[in-house]
Coordinates of C-alpha atoms in Angstrom, one line a residue:
Chain A
M10 CA -20.0 20.8 -30.9
E11 CA -22.2 21.8 -33.6
L12 CA -25.9 21.4 -33.6
A13 CA -26.1 18.9 -36.6
F14 CA -24.0 16.6 -34.5
I15 CA -26.3 17.0 -31.2
I16 CA -29.5 16.4 -33.2
E17 CA -28.0 13.5 -35.1
K18 CA -27.0 11.7 -31.7
F19 CA -30.2 12.5 -30.1
V20 CA -32.3 11.0 -32.9
L21 CA -29.9 8.1 -32.8
I22 CA -30.4 7.7 -29.0
T23 CA -34.2 8.1 -29.4
V24 CA -34.3 5.5 -32.0
I25 CA -32.3 2.8 -30.2
F26 CA -34.1 3.4 -27.0
A27 CA -37.5 3.2 -28.4
L28 CA -36.3 0.0 -30.5
S29 CA -35.1 -1.8 -27.3
L30 CA -38.4 -1.0 -25.6
V31 CA -40.5 -2.2 -28.6
V32 CA -38.4 -5.5 -28.9
A33 CA -38.7 -6.0 -25.3
M34 CA -42.4 -5.5 -25.4
Y35 CA -42.9 -7.8 -28.1
S36 CA -40.5 -10.4 -26.6
T37 CA -43.0 -10.8 -23.7
L38 CA -45.6 -11.9 -26.4
A39 CA -42.8 -13.9 -28.4
E40 CA -41.9 -15.8 -25.3
R41 CA -45.5 -16.9 -24.5
K42 CA -46.2 -17.8 -28.2
I43 CA -42.8 -19.9 -28.2
A44 CA -44.0 -21.6 -25.1
A45 CA -47.2 -22.4 -26.6
F46 CA -45.5 -23.7 -29.7
L47 CA -43.4 -25.9 -27.7
Q48 CA -46.2 -27.1 -25.6
D49 CA -48.5 -27.7 -28.5
R50 CA -50.9 -25.1 -27.4
V51 CA -52.2 -21.9 -29.0
G52 CA -51.2 -19.1 -26.8
P53 CA -52.6 -15.8 -26.4
N54 CA -54.8 -14.8 -29.3
R55 CA -57.7 -12.8 -28.0
A56 CA -56.1 -9.3 -28.0
G57 CA -56.2 -8.2 -31.5
P58 CA -55.4 -10.1 -34.7
G59 CA -53.4 -13.2 -33.5
G60 CA -52.8 -11.6 -30.1
L61 CA -50.7 -9.1 -31.5
F62 CA -52.2 -6.3 -28.9
Q63 CA -51.5 -8.6 -25.9
P64 CA -48.1 -6.6 -24.8
L65 CA -50.3 -3.5 -24.8
A66 CA -53.0 -5.0 -22.8
D67 CA -50.4 -6.4 -20.2
G68 CA -49.0 -3.0 -20.0
A69 CA -52.1 -1.2 -19.2
K70 CA -53.0 -4.0 -16.6
M71 CA -49.6 -3.2 -14.9
F72 CA -50.3 0.5 -15.0
F73 CA -53.9 0.0 -13.5
K74 CA -52.9 -2.4 -10.6
E75 CA -52.8 -1.2 -7.2
E76 CA -49.4 -0.1 -5.9
I77 CA -48.2 -1.5 -2.6
I78 CA -45.4 -0.5 -0.6
P79 CA -44.9 -2.7 2.4
E80 CA -45.1 -1.3 6.0
Q81 CA -41.7 -2.3 7.1
A82 CA -39.9 -1.7 3.6
S83 CA -37.4 1.0 3.3
K84 CA -39.3 3.4 0.8
F85 CA -36.8 5.1 -1.1
L86 CA -34.9 2.0 -1.8
F87 CA -38.0 0.0 -2.6
V88 CA -38.7 2.4 -5.5
A89 CA -35.1 2.9 -6.4
G90 CA -34.6 -0.9 -7.0
P91 CA -36.7 -1.3 -10.1
S92 CA -35.6 2.2 -11.3
L93 CA -32.1 1.1 -11.2
A94 CA -32.8 -2.2 -13.0
I95 CA -34.4 -0.7 -15.9
L96 CA -31.7 2.2 -16.0
T97 CA -28.8 -0.2 -16.2
A98 CA -30.8 -2.4 -18.7
C99 CA -31.2 0.6 -21.2
I100 CA -27.8 2.1 -21.0
G101 CA -25.8 -0.8 -22.4
S102 CA -26.9 -0.2 -25.7
A103 CA -24.9 3.0 -26.2
V104 CA -21.7 1.3 -27.4
I105 CA -23.0 -1.3 -30.0
P106 CA -22.6 -0.5 -33.5
W107 CA -25.8 -0.8 -35.2
G108 CA -24.6 -0.6 -38.7
E109 CA -21.8 0.8 -41.1
A110 CA -21.7 4.7 -41.5
V111 CA -24.7 5.8 -43.5
V112 CA -24.5 8.7 -46.0
I113 CA -27.6 11.1 -45.8
A114 CA -27.4 14.5 -47.6
G115 CA -23.7 14.1 -48.0
R116 CA -23.1 13.6 -44.2
M117 CA -21.3 10.4 -42.7
I118 CA -23.5 9.4 -39.8
D119 CA -22.5 6.6 -37.6
L120 CA -25.1 4.1 -36.5
Q121 CA -23.5 4.1 -33.0
V122 CA -24.0 6.2 -30.1
T123 CA -20.4 6.6 -28.8
D124 CA -17.3 4.6 -29.9
I125 CA -15.3 4.8 -26.7
N126 CA -11.9 2.9 -26.9
V127 CA -13.0 0.6 -23.9
G128 CA -16.4 -0.5 -25.4
I129 CA -16.3 -4.0 -24.1
L130 CA -15.2 -2.9 -20.7
Y131 CA -18.1 -0.6 -20.7
I132 CA -20.6 -3.3 -21.4
F133 CA -19.0 -5.4 -18.9
G134 CA -19.3 -2.7 -16.4
V135 CA -23.0 -2.1 -17.1
V136 CA -23.6 -5.7 -16.8
S137 CA -22.0 -5.9 -13.4
L138 CA -23.9 -2.9 -12.4
G139 CA -27.3 -4.8 -13.4
V140 CA -27.1 -6.8 -10.2
Y141 CA -27.6 -3.8 -8.0
G142 CA -31.2 -3.3 -9.1
V143 CA -32.2 -6.8 -7.8
M144 CA -30.2 -6.5 -4.7
I145 CA -31.6 -3.4 -3.5
G146 CA -35.1 -4.2 -4.2
G147 CA -34.9 -7.6 -2.5
W148 CA -33.3 -6.1 0.5
A149 CA -35.9 -3.2 0.8
S150 CA -38.8 -5.4 0.7
N151 CA -37.9 -6.7 4.3
N152 CA -39.1 -10.2 3.3
K153 CA -36.7 -13.1 3.8
F154 CA -37.7 -14.8 0.5
S155 CA -36.8 -11.5 -1.3
L156 CA -33.5 -11.4 0.6
M157 CA -32.8 -15.0 -0.5
G158 CA -33.3 -14.0 -3.9
A159 CA -31.3 -11.1 -3.7
I160 CA -28.4 -12.9 -2.3
R161 CA -28.7 -15.5 -4.8
A162 CA -28.5 -12.8 -7.3
A163 CA -25.3 -11.3 -6.2
S164 CA -23.5 -14.6 -5.7
Q165 CA -24.6 -15.8 -9.1
N166 CA -23.6 -12.6 -10.9
I167 CA -20.2 -12.4 -9.1
S168 CA -19.5 -16.0 -10.1
Y169 CA -20.4 -15.9 -13.7
E170 CA -18.9 -12.5 -14.4
I171 CA -15.3 -14.2 -14.1
P172 CA -15.7 -16.9 -16.9
M173 CA -17.4 -14.2 -19.0
G174 CA -14.5 -11.8 -18.5
L175 CA -12.1 -14.6 -19.3
S176 CA -13.9 -15.5 -22.5
I177 CA -13.5 -12.1 -23.6
I178 CA -9.9 -11.9 -22.9
A179 CA -9.3 -14.6 -25.4
L180 CA -11.4 -12.8 -27.8
L181 CA -9.3 -9.7 -27.3
L182 CA -6.1 -11.5 -28.0
L183 CA -7.4 -12.2 -31.4
T184 CA -8.6 -8.5 -32.0
N185 CA -6.1 -6.4 -30.4
T186 CA -8.6 -3.9 -29.7
L187 CA -11.3 -2.9 -27.0
S188 CA -13.5 -0.9 -29.4
L189 CA -16.6 -2.6 -30.6
K190 CA -16.6 -0.9 -33.7
E191 CA -13.3 -2.3 -34.7
I192 CA -14.0 -5.5 -33.7
T193 CA -17.0 -5.6 -35.8
A194 CA -15.2 -3.9 -38.8
Q195 CA -12.7 -6.8 -38.5
Q196 CA -15.4 -9.4 -38.9
H197 CA -16.1 -8.2 -42.5
G198 CA -17.9 -10.7 -44.6
W199 CA -17.7 -14.1 -43.2
H200 CA -14.6 -13.8 -41.1
W201 CA -16.9 -14.1 -37.7
N202 CA -15.2 -14.5 -34.4
V203 CA -17.3 -17.7 -33.6
L204 CA -15.4 -19.5 -36.3
Y205 CA -12.1 -18.6 -34.4
Q206 CA -13.3 -18.7 -30.8
P207 CA -16.0 -21.4 -30.6
L208 CA -15.0 -22.5 -27.0
G209 CA -15.1 -18.9 -26.0
F210 CA -18.7 -18.2 -27.5
L211 CA -19.9 -21.2 -25.8
V212 CA -18.7 -19.9 -22.3
F213 CA -20.0 -16.5 -23.0
L214 CA -23.1 -17.8 -24.2
V215 CA -23.8 -19.7 -20.9
C216 CA -22.5 -16.6 -18.6
S217 CA -25.0 -14.4 -20.5
F218 CA -27.9 -16.8 -19.3
A219 CA -26.6 -16.4 -16.1
E220 CA -26.1 -12.7 -16.0
T221 CA -29.6 -12.3 -17.6
N222 CA -31.1 -14.2 -14.7
R223 CA -32.7 -16.6 -17.4
T224 CA -33.7 -20.2 -17.1
P225 CA -31.9 -22.4 -16.5
F226 CA -30.3 -20.0 -14.0
D227 CA -33.1 -18.0 -12.8
L228 CA -32.3 -19.0 -9.2
P229 CA -33.2 -15.4 -7.9
E230 CA -36.8 -15.6 -8.7
C231 CA -37.1 -19.3 -8.4
E232 CA -40.6 -19.6 -7.6
T233 CA -40.9 -23.2 -6.3
E234 CA -38.6 -22.1 -3.6
L235 CA -38.7 -18.5 -3.0
V236 CA -42.3 -17.6 -3.9
G237 CA -41.5 -14.9 -6.4
G238 CA -37.6 -14.4 -5.5
Y239 CA -36.5 -10.7 -5.3
H240 CA -39.9 -9.4 -6.6
T241 CA -42.0 -11.2 -4.1
E242 CA -43.3 -7.8 -2.6
Y243 CA -43.6 -6.0 -5.7
S244 CA -46.7 -5.1 -7.5
S245 CA -47.9 -2.8 -10.3
M246 CA -45.6 -1.2 -12.8
K247 CA -42.8 -1.5 -10.4
L248 CA -42.9 -5.4 -10.9
G249 CA -43.4 -4.7 -14.4
F250 CA -40.2 -2.8 -14.5
Y251 CA -38.3 -5.8 -13.2
L252 CA -39.9 -8.0 -15.7
F253 CA -39.2 -5.4 -18.7
A254 CA -35.7 -5.1 -17.6
E255 CA -34.9 -8.8 -17.9
Y256 CA -36.4 -8.7 -21.6
I257 CA -34.2 -5.6 -22.3
N258 CA -31.3 -7.3 -20.8
M259 CA -31.8 -10.2 -23.2
F260 CA -32.1 -7.9 -26.2
I261 CA -29.0 -6.1 -25.3
S262 CA -27.0 -9.5 -24.6
S263 CA -28.4 -10.9 -27.9
A264 CA -27.0 -7.7 -29.5
V265 CA -23.6 -8.0 -27.9
M266 CA -23.2 -11.7 -28.8
A267 CA -24.0 -11.0 -32.3
T268 CA -21.7 -8.2 -32.3
L269 CA -18.7 -9.9 -30.7
Y270 CA -19.1 -13.3 -32.2
F271 CA -21.5 -13.4 -35.0
G272 CA -20.1 -10.4 -37.0
G273 CA -22.4 -7.9 -36.1
Y274 CA -24.0 -6.2 -39.2
N275 CA -21.6 -8.3 -41.5
Y276 CA -22.8 -10.9 -43.8
P277 CA -21.4 -13.0 -46.6
G278 CA -21.6 -11.0 -50.0
M279 CA -22.2 -7.5 -48.3
D280 CA -19.9 -5.9 -50.6
W281 CA -21.7 -6.8 -53.6
V282 CA -25.0 -5.7 -51.9
N283 CA -23.5 -2.4 -50.7
S284 CA -22.5 -1.4 -54.4
L285 CA -25.7 -2.2 -55.6
L286 CA -27.9 -0.4 -53.3
G287 CA -25.6 2.6 -52.3
P288 CA -24.2 4.1 -49.3
L289 CA -27.7 4.7 -47.8
W290 CA -29.6 1.4 -48.3
G291 CA -26.6 -0.8 -48.2
P292 CA -25.8 -0.3 -44.3
L293 CA -29.5 -0.3 -43.5
V294 CA -29.6 -3.9 -45.0
G295 CA -26.8 -4.7 -42.9
M296 CA -28.6 -3.4 -39.8
M297 CA -31.7 -5.5 -40.6
V298 CA -29.2 -8.5 -40.8
L299 CA -28.0 -7.6 -37.4
L300 CA -31.6 -7.5 -36.0
L301 CA -32.3 -10.8 -37.8
K302 CA -29.3 -12.3 -35.7
I303 CA -30.6 -10.8 -32.6
F304 CA -33.9 -12.2 -33.1
V305 CA -32.4 -15.6 -33.7
F306 CA -30.5 -15.2 -30.2
I307 CA -33.7 -14.2 -28.5
F308 CA -35.5 -17.2 -30.0
F309 CA -32.7 -19.3 -28.7
F310 CA -32.9 -17.8 -25.0
M311 CA -36.8 -18.8 -25.1
W312 CA -36.2 -22.1 -26.6
V313 CA -33.7 -23.0 -23.8
R314 CA -35.9 -21.5 -21.2
W315 CA -38.8 -24.0 -22.1
T316 CA -36.5 -27.0 -22.8
V317 CA -34.0 -27.2 -20.0
P318 CA -35.1 -27.3 -16.0
R319 CA -34.0 -25.0 -13.5
F320 CA -30.6 -25.9 -11.9
R321 CA -30.1 -26.7 -8.3
Y322 CA -27.9 -24.0 -6.6
D323 CA -24.9 -26.2 -6.0
Q324 CA -25.2 -27.3 -9.5
L325 CA -25.1 -23.7 -10.6
M326 CA -22.0 -22.9 -8.4
N327 CA -20.3 -26.1 -9.6
L328 CA -20.7 -25.2 -13.4
G329 CA -19.6 -21.7 -12.8
W330 CA -16.4 -22.2 -10.9
K331 CA -15.3 -25.8 -11.6
V332 CA -16.4 -26.1 -15.5
L333 CA -16.6 -22.8 -16.9
I334 CA -13.6 -21.0 -15.3
P335 CA -11.0 -23.9 -16.4
L336 CA -12.6 -23.9 -19.7
A337 CA -12.2 -20.3 -20.1
I338 CA -8.6 -20.4 -19.0
A339 CA -7.9 -23.3 -21.3
N340 CA -9.3 -21.3 -24.2
I341 CA -6.9 -18.3 -23.2
V342 CA -3.8 -20.7 -23.3
I343 CA -5.0 -22.4 -26.5
T344 CA -5.6 -18.9 -28.2
G345 CA -2.2 -17.7 -27.0
I346 CA -0.3 -20.7 -28.3
W347 CA -2.3 -20.6 -31.6
I348 CA -1.4 -16.7 -32.2
T349 CA 2.2 -17.3 -31.3
V350 CA 2.4 -20.4 -33.7
V351 CA 0.8 -18.0 -36.6
D352 CA 3.0 -15.4 -35.9
K353 CA 6.3 -17.7 -36.0
L354 CA 4.9 -19.2 -39.5
Chain B
M272 CA -15.4 24.8 -17.2
S273 CA -13.5 21.8 -16.3
I274 CA -12.1 23.2 -13.0
S275 CA -15.6 24.0 -11.6
L276 CA -16.8 20.6 -12.8
F277 CA -13.8 19.1 -10.8
Y278 CA -14.6 20.9 -7.7
F279 CA -18.1 19.9 -8.0
I280 CA -17.4 16.3 -8.3
A281 CA -14.7 16.7 -5.5
F282 CA -17.6 18.1 -3.3
L283 CA -19.5 15.1 -4.0
S284 CA -17.1 12.7 -3.1
I285 CA -16.7 14.3 0.0
F286 CA -20.2 14.9 0.9
F287 CA -21.0 11.2 0.2
S288 CA -18.0 9.6 1.9
L289 CA -19.2 11.8 5.0
L290 CA -22.7 10.0 4.3
V291 CA -20.9 6.7 4.6
I292 CA -19.9 7.5 8.1
F293 CA -22.8 9.1 9.4
A294 CA -25.6 6.7 7.9
K295 CA -27.0 4.7 10.8
N296 CA -27.9 1.7 8.5
P297 CA -24.9 0.0 7.2
V298 CA -26.5 -1.0 4.3
H299 CA -27.3 2.7 3.5
S300 CA -23.8 3.3 4.1
I301 CA -22.6 0.8 1.7
L302 CA -24.8 2.5 -0.9
Y303 CA -23.2 6.0 -0.2
L304 CA -20.0 4.1 -0.7
I305 CA -20.9 3.0 -4.1
I306 CA -21.8 6.5 -5.0
T307 CA -18.5 7.8 -3.6
F308 CA -16.7 5.3 -6.0
F309 CA -18.8 6.6 -9.0
T310 CA -17.8 10.2 -8.2
F311 CA -14.0 8.8 -8.6
T312 CA -14.8 7.3 -11.7
M313 CA -16.1 10.7 -12.9
Q314 CA -12.8 12.2 -11.8
Y315 CA -11.0 9.6 -13.8
I316 CA -13.3 10.4 -17.1
L317 CA -12.3 14.0 -16.4
L318 CA -8.7 13.4 -16.4
N319 CA -9.4 11.2 -19.9
A320 CA -8.3 8.0 -18.1
Q321 CA -10.9 5.9 -19.7
F322 CA -9.5 2.7 -18.8
L323 CA -9.0 3.4 -15.2
A324 CA -12.2 4.8 -14.9
I325 CA -13.9 1.7 -16.3
V326 CA -11.8 -0.6 -14.3
N327 CA -12.5 1.3 -11.3
F328 CA -16.2 1.0 -12.1
I329 CA -16.0 -2.9 -13.0
V330 CA -13.9 -3.8 -10.0
Y331 CA -14.8 -1.5 -7.2
M332 CA -18.6 -0.9 -8.0
G333 CA -19.4 -3.9 -9.8
A334 CA -17.6 -6.6 -7.7
I335 CA -15.9 -5.6 -4.4
L336 CA -19.0 -3.5 -3.1
V337 CA -21.7 -6.1 -4.4
L338 CA -19.6 -8.5 -2.1
F339 CA -20.0 -6.0 0.7
L340 CA -23.3 -5.5 0.2
F341 CA -23.8 -9.5 0.1
V342 CA -22.3 -9.8 3.6
L343 CA -24.1 -6.9 5.3
M344 CA -27.4 -8.4 3.9
L345 CA -26.6 -11.8 5.3
L346 CA -25.5 -10.2 8.8
N347 CA -28.6 -8.2 8.8
L348 CA -27.3 -5.8 11.5
N349 CA -29.6 -3.6 13.3
K350 CA -30.0 -1.7 16.6
E351 CA -30.7 -4.9 18.8
S352 CA -27.6 -6.7 17.7
E353 CA -25.3 -3.8 18.1
P354 CA -22.7 -4.5 21.0
L355 CA -22.8 -2.0 23.5
K356 CA -19.7 0.3 23.8
S357 CA -18.2 1.3 27.3
N358 CA -17.4 4.9 28.0
L359 CA -13.8 4.0 28.2
L360 CA -13.7 2.9 24.6
K361 CA -15.7 6.2 23.6
T362 CA -13.2 8.3 25.2
I363 CA -10.2 6.4 23.8
G364 CA -11.9 6.6 20.2
V365 CA -12.3 10.5 20.7
I366 CA -8.8 11.0 21.8
A367 CA -7.6 8.9 18.7
G368 CA -9.7 10.7 16.7
M369 CA -8.3 14.1 17.8
C370 CA -4.8 12.8 17.2
L371 CA -5.5 11.9 13.6
L372 CA -7.3 15.4 13.2
V373 CA -4.0 17.3 14.5
T374 CA -1.9 15.2 12.4
L375 CA -4.0 16.0 9.3
I376 CA -4.2 19.9 9.9
G377 CA -0.2 19.9 10.4
S378 CA 0.3 18.0 7.1
T379 CA -1.9 20.3 5.3
K380 CA -0.6 23.4 6.4
S381 CA 3.0 22.0 5.5
L382 CA 1.8 21.0 1.9
Q383 CA 2.8 22.4 -1.2
L384 CA 0.3 23.0 -3.9
S385 CA 1.1 21.4 -6.9
N386 CA -0.7 22.0 -10.4
P387 CA -3.1 19.2 -10.1
I388 CA -5.6 20.2 -13.0
V389 CA -3.4 20.7 -16.2
L390 CA -2.8 17.5 -17.8
Q391 CA 0.5 16.8 -19.1
A392 CA -0.4 14.4 -22.2
Q393 CA -4.1 14.2 -23.0
N394 CA -3.8 10.4 -24.4
L395 CA -1.8 9.2 -21.3
G396 CA -4.6 7.3 -19.8
L397 CA -6.1 5.6 -22.9
V398 CA -5.7 1.7 -22.6
K399 CA -3.1 1.5 -25.7
N400 CA -0.5 3.8 -24.0
L401 CA -1.4 2.5 -20.6
G402 CA -0.7 -1.0 -21.7
K403 CA 2.6 -0.1 -23.5
V404 CA 4.1 1.6 -20.2
L405 CA 2.9 -1.4 -18.1
F406 CA 4.5 -4.0 -20.4
S407 CA 7.7 -2.1 -21.0
E408 CA 9.0 0.3 -18.2
F409 CA 7.0 -1.2 -15.4
L410 CA 7.1 -4.8 -16.3
L411 CA 8.9 -6.1 -13.1
P412 CA 6.4 -4.5 -10.6
F413 CA 3.5 -5.4 -12.9
E414 CA 4.6 -9.1 -12.8
I415 CA 5.4 -9.0 -9.2
S416 CA 2.2 -7.4 -8.2
S417 CA 0.2 -10.2 -10.2
I418 CA 2.2 -13.0 -8.5
L419 CA 1.1 -11.4 -5.0
L420 CA -2.6 -11.3 -5.9
L421 CA -2.3 -14.9 -7.2
S422 CA -0.5 -15.9 -3.6
A423 CA -3.4 -13.9 -1.9
M424 CA -6.1 -15.8 -3.8
V425 CA -4.3 -19.2 -3.1
G426 CA -4.1 -18.2 0.7
A427 CA -7.8 -17.4 0.7
V428 CA -9.0 -20.7 -0.8
L429 CA -6.5 -22.5 1.8
L430 CA -8.1 -20.6 4.5
A431 CA -11.5 -21.2 3.4
K432 CA -11.1 -24.9 2.7
R433 CA -12.5 -27.5 5.3
E434 CA -9.9 -29.4 7.4
P435 CA -9.8 -32.9 6.1
K436 CA -11.1 -34.5 9.3
D437 CA -14.3 -31.9 9.2
A438 CA -15.2 -33.0 5.8
S439 CA -16.3 -36.6 6.8

């Protein structure tokens, strides 16, 4: 391994890490602003111009609050819970292709940290690992409400992983590869997968709401029933980590949806723009397009949160097992028949 | 390099699987079991079996052990609720354990060391090759095992289903 390669990857990882943190930070502000917009209020506007420094103020508040570890709690696991939550939220971005390869000083640089040939499965694995942060934290708090939240998180994640996996299988039948880089490259121009997999996308979208614990599926932290859910006993920055992990998860799952179904960095007329701007600025425009798609998805997440009320627990399970799984299986069958028919023609 | 890495990870696997047994709290022992499975994933990566590694990661760490943890959290086992074991049971346990130990030592003595570290084909574990082998050479066992899993699933649903007279 040459030095330039290591430096290149190191810079890329740092930039992506910083990007996901900044996006997550400003998502908190965006959420409050959008909530205010939907409820015809003004929202936070005191800290800085238009409330722009509100996330910094919130972060400082979190850091300076007193840190409380309950007497009966299991100390190590109590700290491990939020750490694990933020860790699993951050490592998902490693396989997402952020743009086409750029050429800087005669060197091709991939805007992707690593292109493992099981990229989708890696994302899936990280998602399934995400529940441990919630479960460990909820159990270690030694509080019945936290425990209920943790148990709900576990059953919800397990249930919604199945339709999510099934909807991905239908997508893989079309793309014939597990590598996210190749899947994105196949969607060149306007050949976005959502045009071929509308049903699969719908199932994936609903499941990603459930996997990120966002309303209408935020049963693990349902404050009308469980005080604060799995983070009832948490205070200070450990609580901040849990809340922050949710926003990073939202960013990453938006990025995954944009990559899998909405063409990633591809947009109609990209060849013309690339030939006009050259091999450095062309891909960067593509990256901006990807970020734009991600922001649209994040807006959608927030829009739904302030529009749809929370599900009841039995409704959540019915939706997962009796609606989404049959839909996803039907989608696989239809896709299979479609591919066979197209092959025969 | 790769051999010393292998021995280091193998040491970790054994260390954490011992902790699974010796941990007092059942939830802690599940957490150690999760780490043990993670070391297995690392071994698969060392063998360049990316698909197997990630499937082990998803299925064992992401699904099965979440369910284990789920059940243990619901049961909330602790010292007070632990059933008392009689001395007879303990003696029988010790004798059975000793028998197992003798058998294990005997079988390791007669073991012939193969050459486990040298990988025959570097790309053997990649998903493309694995899929080709599974759907051509091992098609019949593959299909039979999938039917076996399906029947197990149907059986589990049947067992969990309430009797019709209970439902009212």
